[in-house]
Coordinates of N, CA, C and O in Angstrom, one line a residue:
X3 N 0.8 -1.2 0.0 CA 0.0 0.0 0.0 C 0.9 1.2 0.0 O 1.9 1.3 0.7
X4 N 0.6 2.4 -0.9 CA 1.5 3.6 -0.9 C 0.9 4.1 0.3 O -0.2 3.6 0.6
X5 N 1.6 5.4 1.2 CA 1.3 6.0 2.1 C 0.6 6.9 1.7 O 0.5 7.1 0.5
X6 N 0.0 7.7 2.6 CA -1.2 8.8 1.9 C -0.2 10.0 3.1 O 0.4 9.7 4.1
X7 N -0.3 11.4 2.6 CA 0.2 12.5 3.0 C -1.2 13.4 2.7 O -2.2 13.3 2.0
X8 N -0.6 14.3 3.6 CA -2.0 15.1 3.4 C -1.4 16.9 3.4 O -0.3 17.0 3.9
X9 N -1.8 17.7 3.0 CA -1.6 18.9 2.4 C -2.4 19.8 2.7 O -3.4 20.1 2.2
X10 N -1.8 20.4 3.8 CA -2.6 21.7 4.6 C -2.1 23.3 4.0 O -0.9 23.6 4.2
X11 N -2.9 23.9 3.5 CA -2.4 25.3 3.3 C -2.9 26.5 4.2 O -4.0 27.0 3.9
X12 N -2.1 26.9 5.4 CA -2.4 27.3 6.4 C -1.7 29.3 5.8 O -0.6 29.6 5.4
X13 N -2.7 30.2 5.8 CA -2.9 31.2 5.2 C -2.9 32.4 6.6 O -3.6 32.4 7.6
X14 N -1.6 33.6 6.2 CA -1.9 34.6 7.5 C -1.6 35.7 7.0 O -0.9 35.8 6.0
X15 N -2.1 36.6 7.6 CA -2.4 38.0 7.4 C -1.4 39.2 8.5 O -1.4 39.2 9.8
X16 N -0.7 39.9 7.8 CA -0.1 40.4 9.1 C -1.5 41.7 9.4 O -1.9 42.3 8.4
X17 N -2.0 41.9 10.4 CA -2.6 42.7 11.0 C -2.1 44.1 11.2 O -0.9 44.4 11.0
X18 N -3.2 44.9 11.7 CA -2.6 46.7 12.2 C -2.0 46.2 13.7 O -1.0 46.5 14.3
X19 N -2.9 45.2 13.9 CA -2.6 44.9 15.4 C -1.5 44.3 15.8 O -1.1 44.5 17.0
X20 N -1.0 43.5 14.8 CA 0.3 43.1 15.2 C 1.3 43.8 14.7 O 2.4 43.8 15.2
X21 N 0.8 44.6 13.6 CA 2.4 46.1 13.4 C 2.4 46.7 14.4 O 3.5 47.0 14.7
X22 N 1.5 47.2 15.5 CA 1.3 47.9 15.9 C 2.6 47.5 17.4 O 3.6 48.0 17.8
X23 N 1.9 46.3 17.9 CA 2.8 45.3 18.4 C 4.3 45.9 18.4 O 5.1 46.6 19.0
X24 N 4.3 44.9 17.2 CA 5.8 44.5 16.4 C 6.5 46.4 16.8 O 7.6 46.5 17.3
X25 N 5.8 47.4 16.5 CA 6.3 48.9 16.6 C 6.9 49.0 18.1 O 8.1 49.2 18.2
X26 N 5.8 48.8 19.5 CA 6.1 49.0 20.4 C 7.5 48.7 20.8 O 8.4 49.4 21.1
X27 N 7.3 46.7 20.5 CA 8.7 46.1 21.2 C 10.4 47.0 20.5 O 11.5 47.2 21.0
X28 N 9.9 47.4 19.3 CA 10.9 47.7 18.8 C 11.2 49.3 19.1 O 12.2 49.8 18.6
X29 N 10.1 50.1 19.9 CA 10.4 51.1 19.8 C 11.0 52.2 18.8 O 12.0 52.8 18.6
X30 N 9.7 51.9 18.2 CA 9.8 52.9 16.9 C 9.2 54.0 17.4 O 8.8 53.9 18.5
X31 N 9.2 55.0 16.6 CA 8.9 56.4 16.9 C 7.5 57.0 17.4 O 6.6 57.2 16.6
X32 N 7.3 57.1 18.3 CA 5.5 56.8 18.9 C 4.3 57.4 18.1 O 3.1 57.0 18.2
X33 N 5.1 58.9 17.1 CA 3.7 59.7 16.7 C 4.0 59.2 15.1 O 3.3 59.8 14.3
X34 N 4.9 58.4 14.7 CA 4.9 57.7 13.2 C 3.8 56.1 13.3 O 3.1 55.6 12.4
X35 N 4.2 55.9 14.3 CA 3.2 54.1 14.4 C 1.7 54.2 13.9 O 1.3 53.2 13.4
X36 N 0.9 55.1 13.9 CA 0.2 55.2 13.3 C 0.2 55.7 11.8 O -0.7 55.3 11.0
X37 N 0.9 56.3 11.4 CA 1.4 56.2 9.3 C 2.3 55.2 9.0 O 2.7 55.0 7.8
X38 N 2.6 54.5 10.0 CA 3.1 52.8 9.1 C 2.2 52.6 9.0 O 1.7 52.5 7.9
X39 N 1.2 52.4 10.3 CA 0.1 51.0 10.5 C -0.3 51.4 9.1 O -0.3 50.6 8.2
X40 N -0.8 52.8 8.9 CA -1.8 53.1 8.0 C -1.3 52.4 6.5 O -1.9 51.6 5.8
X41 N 0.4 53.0 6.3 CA 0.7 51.9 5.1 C 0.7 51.0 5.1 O 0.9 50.5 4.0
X42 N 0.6 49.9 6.1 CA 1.1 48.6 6.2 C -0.7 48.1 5.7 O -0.9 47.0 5.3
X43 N -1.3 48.8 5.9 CA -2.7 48.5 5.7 C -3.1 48.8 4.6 O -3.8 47.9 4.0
X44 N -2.8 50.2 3.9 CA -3.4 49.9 2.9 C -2.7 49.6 2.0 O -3.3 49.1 1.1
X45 N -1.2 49.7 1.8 CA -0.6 48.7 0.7 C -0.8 47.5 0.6 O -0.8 47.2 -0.6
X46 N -0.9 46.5 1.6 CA -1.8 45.1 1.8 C -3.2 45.1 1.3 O -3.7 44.0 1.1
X47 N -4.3 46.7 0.8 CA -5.4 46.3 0.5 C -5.3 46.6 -1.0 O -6.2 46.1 -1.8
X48 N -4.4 47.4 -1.5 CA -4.2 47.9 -3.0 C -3.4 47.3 -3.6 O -3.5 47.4 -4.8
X49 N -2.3 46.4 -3.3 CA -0.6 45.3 -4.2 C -1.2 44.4 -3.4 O -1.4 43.3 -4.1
X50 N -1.6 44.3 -2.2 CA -2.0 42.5 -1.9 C -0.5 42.4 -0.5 O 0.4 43.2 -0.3
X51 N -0.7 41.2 0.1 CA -0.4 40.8 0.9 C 1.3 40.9 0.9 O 2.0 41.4 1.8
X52 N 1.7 40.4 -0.4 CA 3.1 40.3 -0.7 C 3.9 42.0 -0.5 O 5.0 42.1 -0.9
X53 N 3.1 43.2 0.2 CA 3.8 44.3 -0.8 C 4.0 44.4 1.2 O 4.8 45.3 1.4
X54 N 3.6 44.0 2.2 CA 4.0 44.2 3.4 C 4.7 43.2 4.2 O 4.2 42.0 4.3
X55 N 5.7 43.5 4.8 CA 6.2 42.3 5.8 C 6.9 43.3 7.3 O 7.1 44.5 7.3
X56 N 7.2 42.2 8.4 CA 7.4 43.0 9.7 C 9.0 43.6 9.0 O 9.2 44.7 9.6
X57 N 9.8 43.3 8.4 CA 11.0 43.9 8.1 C 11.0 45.3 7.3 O 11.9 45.8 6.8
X58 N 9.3 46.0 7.4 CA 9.3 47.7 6.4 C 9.3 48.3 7.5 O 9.8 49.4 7.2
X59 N 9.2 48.2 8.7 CA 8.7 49.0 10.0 C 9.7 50.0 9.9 O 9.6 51.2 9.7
X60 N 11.0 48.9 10.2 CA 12.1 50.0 10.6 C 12.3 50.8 9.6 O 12.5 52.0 9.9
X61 N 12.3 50.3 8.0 CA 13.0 51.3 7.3 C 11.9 52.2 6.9 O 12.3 53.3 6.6
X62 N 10.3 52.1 6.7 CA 9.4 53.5 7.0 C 9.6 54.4 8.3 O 9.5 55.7 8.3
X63 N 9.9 53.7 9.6 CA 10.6 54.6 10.6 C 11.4 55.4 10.1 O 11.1 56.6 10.1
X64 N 12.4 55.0 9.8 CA 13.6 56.0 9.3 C 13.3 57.1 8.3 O 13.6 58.2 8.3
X65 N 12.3 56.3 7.1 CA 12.4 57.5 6.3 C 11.4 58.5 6.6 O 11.8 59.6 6.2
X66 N 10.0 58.5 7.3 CA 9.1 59.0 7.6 C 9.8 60.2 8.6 O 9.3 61.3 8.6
X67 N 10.9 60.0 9.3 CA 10.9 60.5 10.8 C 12.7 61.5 10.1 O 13.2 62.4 10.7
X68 N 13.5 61.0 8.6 CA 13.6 61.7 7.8 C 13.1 63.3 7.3 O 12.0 63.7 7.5
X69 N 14.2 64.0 6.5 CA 13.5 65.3 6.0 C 12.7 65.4 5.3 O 13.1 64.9 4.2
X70 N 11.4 66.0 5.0 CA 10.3 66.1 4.5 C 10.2 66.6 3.5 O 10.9 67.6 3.6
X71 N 9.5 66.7 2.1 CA 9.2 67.8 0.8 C 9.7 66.4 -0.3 O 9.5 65.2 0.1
X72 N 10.1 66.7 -1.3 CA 10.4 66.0 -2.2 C 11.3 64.5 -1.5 O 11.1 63.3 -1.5
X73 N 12.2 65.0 -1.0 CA 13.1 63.7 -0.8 C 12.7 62.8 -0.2 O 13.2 61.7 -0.2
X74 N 11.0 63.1 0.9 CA 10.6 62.0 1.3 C 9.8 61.1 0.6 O 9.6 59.9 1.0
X75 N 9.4 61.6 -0.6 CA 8.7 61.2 -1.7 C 9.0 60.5 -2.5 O 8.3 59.5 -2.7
X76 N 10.5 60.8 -3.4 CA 11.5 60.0 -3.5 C 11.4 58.9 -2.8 O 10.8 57.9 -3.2
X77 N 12.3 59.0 -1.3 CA 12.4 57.7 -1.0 C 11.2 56.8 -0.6 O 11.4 55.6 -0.4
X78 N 10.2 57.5 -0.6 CA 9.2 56.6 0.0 C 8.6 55.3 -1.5 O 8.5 54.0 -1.4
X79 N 8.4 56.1 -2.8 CA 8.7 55.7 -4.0 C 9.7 54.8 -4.3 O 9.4 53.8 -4.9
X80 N 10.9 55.1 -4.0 CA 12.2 53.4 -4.4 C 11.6 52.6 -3.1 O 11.6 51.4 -3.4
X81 N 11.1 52.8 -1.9 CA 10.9 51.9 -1.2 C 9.7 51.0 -1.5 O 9.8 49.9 -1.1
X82 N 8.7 51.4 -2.1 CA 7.5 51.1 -2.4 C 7.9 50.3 -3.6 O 7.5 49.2 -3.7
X83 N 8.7 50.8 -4.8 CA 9.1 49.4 -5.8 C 10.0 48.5 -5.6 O 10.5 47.7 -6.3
X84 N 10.4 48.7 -4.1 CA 11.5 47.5 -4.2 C 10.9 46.3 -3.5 O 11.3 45.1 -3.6
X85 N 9.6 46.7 -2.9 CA 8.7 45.7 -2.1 C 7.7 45.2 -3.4 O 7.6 44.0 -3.7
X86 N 7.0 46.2 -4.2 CA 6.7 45.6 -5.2 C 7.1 46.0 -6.6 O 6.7 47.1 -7.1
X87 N 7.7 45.5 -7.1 CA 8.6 45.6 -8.3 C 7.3 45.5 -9.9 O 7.6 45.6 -11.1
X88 N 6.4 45.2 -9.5 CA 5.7 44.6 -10.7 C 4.7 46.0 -11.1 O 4.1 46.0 -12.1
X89 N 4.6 47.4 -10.1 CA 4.0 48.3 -10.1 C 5.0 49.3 -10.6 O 6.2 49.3 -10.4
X90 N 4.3 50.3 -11.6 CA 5.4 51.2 -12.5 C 5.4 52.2 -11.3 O 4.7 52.1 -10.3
X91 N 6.4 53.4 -11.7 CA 6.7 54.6 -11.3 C 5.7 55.2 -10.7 O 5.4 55.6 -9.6
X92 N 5.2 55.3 -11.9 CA 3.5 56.0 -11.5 C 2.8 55.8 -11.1 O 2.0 56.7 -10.8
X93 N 2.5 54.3 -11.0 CA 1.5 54.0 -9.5 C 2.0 54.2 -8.2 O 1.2 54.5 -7.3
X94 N 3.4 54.1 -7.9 CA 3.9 54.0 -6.9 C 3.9 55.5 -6.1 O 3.9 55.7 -4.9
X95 N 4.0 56.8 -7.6 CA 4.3 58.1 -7.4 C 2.5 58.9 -6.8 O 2.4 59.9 -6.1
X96 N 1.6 58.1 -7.3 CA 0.1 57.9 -6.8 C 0.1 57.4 -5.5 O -0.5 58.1 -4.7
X97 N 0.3 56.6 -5.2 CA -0.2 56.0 -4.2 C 1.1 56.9 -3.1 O 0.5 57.8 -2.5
X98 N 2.0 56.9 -2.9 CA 2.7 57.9 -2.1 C 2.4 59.3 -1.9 O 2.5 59.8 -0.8
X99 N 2.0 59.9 -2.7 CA 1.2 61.6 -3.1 C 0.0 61.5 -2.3 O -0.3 62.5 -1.8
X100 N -0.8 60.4 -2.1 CA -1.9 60.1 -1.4 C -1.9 59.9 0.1 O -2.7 60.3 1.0
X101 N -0.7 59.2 0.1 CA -0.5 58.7 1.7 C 0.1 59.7 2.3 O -0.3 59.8 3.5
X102 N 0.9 60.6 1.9 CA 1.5 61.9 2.2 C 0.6 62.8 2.5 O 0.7 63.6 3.5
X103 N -0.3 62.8 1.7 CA -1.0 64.1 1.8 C -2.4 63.4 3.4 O -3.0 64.2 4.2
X104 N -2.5 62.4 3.5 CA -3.1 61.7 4.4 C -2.8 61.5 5.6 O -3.3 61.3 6.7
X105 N -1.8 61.6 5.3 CA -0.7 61.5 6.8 C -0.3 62.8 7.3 O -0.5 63.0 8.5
X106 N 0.1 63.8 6.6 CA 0.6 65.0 6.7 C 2.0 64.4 7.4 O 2.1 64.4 8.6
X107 N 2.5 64.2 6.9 CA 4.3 63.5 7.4 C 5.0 64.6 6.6 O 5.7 65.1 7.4
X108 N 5.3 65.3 5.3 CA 5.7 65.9 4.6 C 5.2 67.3 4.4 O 4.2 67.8 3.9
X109 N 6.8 68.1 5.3 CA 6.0 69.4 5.3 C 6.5 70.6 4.4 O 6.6 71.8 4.6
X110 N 6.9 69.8 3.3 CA 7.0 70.4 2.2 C 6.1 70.2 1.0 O 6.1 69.1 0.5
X111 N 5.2 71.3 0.5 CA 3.9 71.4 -0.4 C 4.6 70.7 -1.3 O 4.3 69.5 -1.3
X112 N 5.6 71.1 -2.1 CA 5.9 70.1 -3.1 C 5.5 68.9 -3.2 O 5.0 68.4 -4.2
X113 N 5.7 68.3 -1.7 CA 5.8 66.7 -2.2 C 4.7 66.3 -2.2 O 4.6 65.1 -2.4
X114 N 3.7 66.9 -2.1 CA 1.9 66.5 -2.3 C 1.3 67.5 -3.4 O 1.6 68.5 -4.0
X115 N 0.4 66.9 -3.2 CA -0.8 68.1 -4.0 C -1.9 68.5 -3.0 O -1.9 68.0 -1.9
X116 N -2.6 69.2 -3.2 CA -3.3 69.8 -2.7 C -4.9 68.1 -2.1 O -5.5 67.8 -1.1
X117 N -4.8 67.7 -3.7 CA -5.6 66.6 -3.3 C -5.5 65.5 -3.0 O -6.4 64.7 -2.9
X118 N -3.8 65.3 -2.8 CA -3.5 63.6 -2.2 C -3.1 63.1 -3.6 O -2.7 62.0 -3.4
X119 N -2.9 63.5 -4.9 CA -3.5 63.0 -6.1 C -4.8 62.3 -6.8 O -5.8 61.9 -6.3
X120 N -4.3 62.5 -8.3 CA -5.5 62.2 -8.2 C -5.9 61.0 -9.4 O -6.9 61.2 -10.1
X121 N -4.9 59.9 -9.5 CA -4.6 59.2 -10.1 C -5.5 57.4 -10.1 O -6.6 57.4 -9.6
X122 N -5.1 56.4 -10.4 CA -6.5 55.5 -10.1 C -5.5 54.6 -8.8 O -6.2 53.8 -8.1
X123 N -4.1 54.7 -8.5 CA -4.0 54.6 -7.0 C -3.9 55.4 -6.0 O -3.7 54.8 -4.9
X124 N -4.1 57.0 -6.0 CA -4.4 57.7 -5.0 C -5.9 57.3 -4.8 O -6.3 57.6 -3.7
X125 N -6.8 56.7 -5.8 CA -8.3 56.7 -5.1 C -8.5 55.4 -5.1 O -9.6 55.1 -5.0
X126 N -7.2 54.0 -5.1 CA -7.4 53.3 -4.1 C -7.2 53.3 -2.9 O -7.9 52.8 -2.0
X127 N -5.8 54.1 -2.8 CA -5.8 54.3 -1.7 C -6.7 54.9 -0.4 O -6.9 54.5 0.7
X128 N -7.1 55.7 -0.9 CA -8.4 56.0 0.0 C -9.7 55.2 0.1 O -10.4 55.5 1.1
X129 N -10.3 54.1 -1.0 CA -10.8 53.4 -0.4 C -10.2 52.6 0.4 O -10.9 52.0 1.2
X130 N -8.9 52.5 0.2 CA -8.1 51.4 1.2 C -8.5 51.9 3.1 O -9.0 51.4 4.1
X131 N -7.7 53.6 2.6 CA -8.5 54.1 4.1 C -9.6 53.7 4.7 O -9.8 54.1 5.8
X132 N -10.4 53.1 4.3 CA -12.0 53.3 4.6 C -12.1 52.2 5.5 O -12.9 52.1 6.4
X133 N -10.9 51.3 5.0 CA -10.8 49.8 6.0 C -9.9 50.1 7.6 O -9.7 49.4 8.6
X134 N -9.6 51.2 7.2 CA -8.3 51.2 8.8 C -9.0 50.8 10.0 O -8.3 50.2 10.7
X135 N -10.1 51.1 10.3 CA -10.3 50.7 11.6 C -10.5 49.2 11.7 O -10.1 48.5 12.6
X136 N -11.2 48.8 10.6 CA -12.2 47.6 10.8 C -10.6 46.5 11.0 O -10.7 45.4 11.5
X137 N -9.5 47.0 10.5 CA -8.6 46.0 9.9 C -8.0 45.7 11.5 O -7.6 46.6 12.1
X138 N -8.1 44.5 12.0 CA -7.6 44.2 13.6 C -6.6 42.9 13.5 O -6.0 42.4 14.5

């Protein structure tokens, strides 16, 4: 008789709740923990699962808590294609212009617009917002 094996596909989600977590122990910056969570959430609801992991924390700490106006934009942009590579420039340059202007992290007008953008992932991204609370 051949042996029978069986094949479980056990599926997980990182949570706001556990970035939030994951922020404390690590003592990240107290008034940034809430504009990771917020990216860690909605980049998970607009690229999908694969575009967040607990290893962005630190390096969104750094660049967020960084100087503000264009260069945070920039970096926030190579950081956002290096996690997802399969999104062009210009989604990446949308969905950052949105989160910026959402967060108010960037206190240079340049690096936003007036409306967050206004591109078709600046207005995922805000439905993405619509999930922040519910997301636990």
């Amino acid at each position: 008789n051949g042996a029978q094996s069986s094949v479980v596909l056990v599926e997980t989600r990182l949570t706001r709740a556990k970035v939030e977590e994951v922020m404390r122990s690590r003592n990240n910056t107290p008034e940034l923990r809430v504009h990771i969570a917020t990216w860690c959430v909605t980049s998970r609801l607009v690229f999908g699962e694969e575009s967040i992991s607990l290893r962005l924390v630190d390096g969104l700490d750094r660049i967020l808590k960084g100087p503000g106006g264009v260069g945070k934009k920039s970096a926030l942009v190579d950081f956002l294609l290096d996690k997802v590579p399969t999104i062009s420039r210009v989604a990446a340059e949308d969905f950052v212009s949105a989160f910026l202007h959402r967060t108010q992290v960037a206190e240079d007008a340049a690096a936003t617009t007036k409306s967050g953008g206004g591109g078709p992932f600046a207005l995922m991204f805000q439905i993405a917002c619509l999930d922040l609370k519910a997301d636990k």
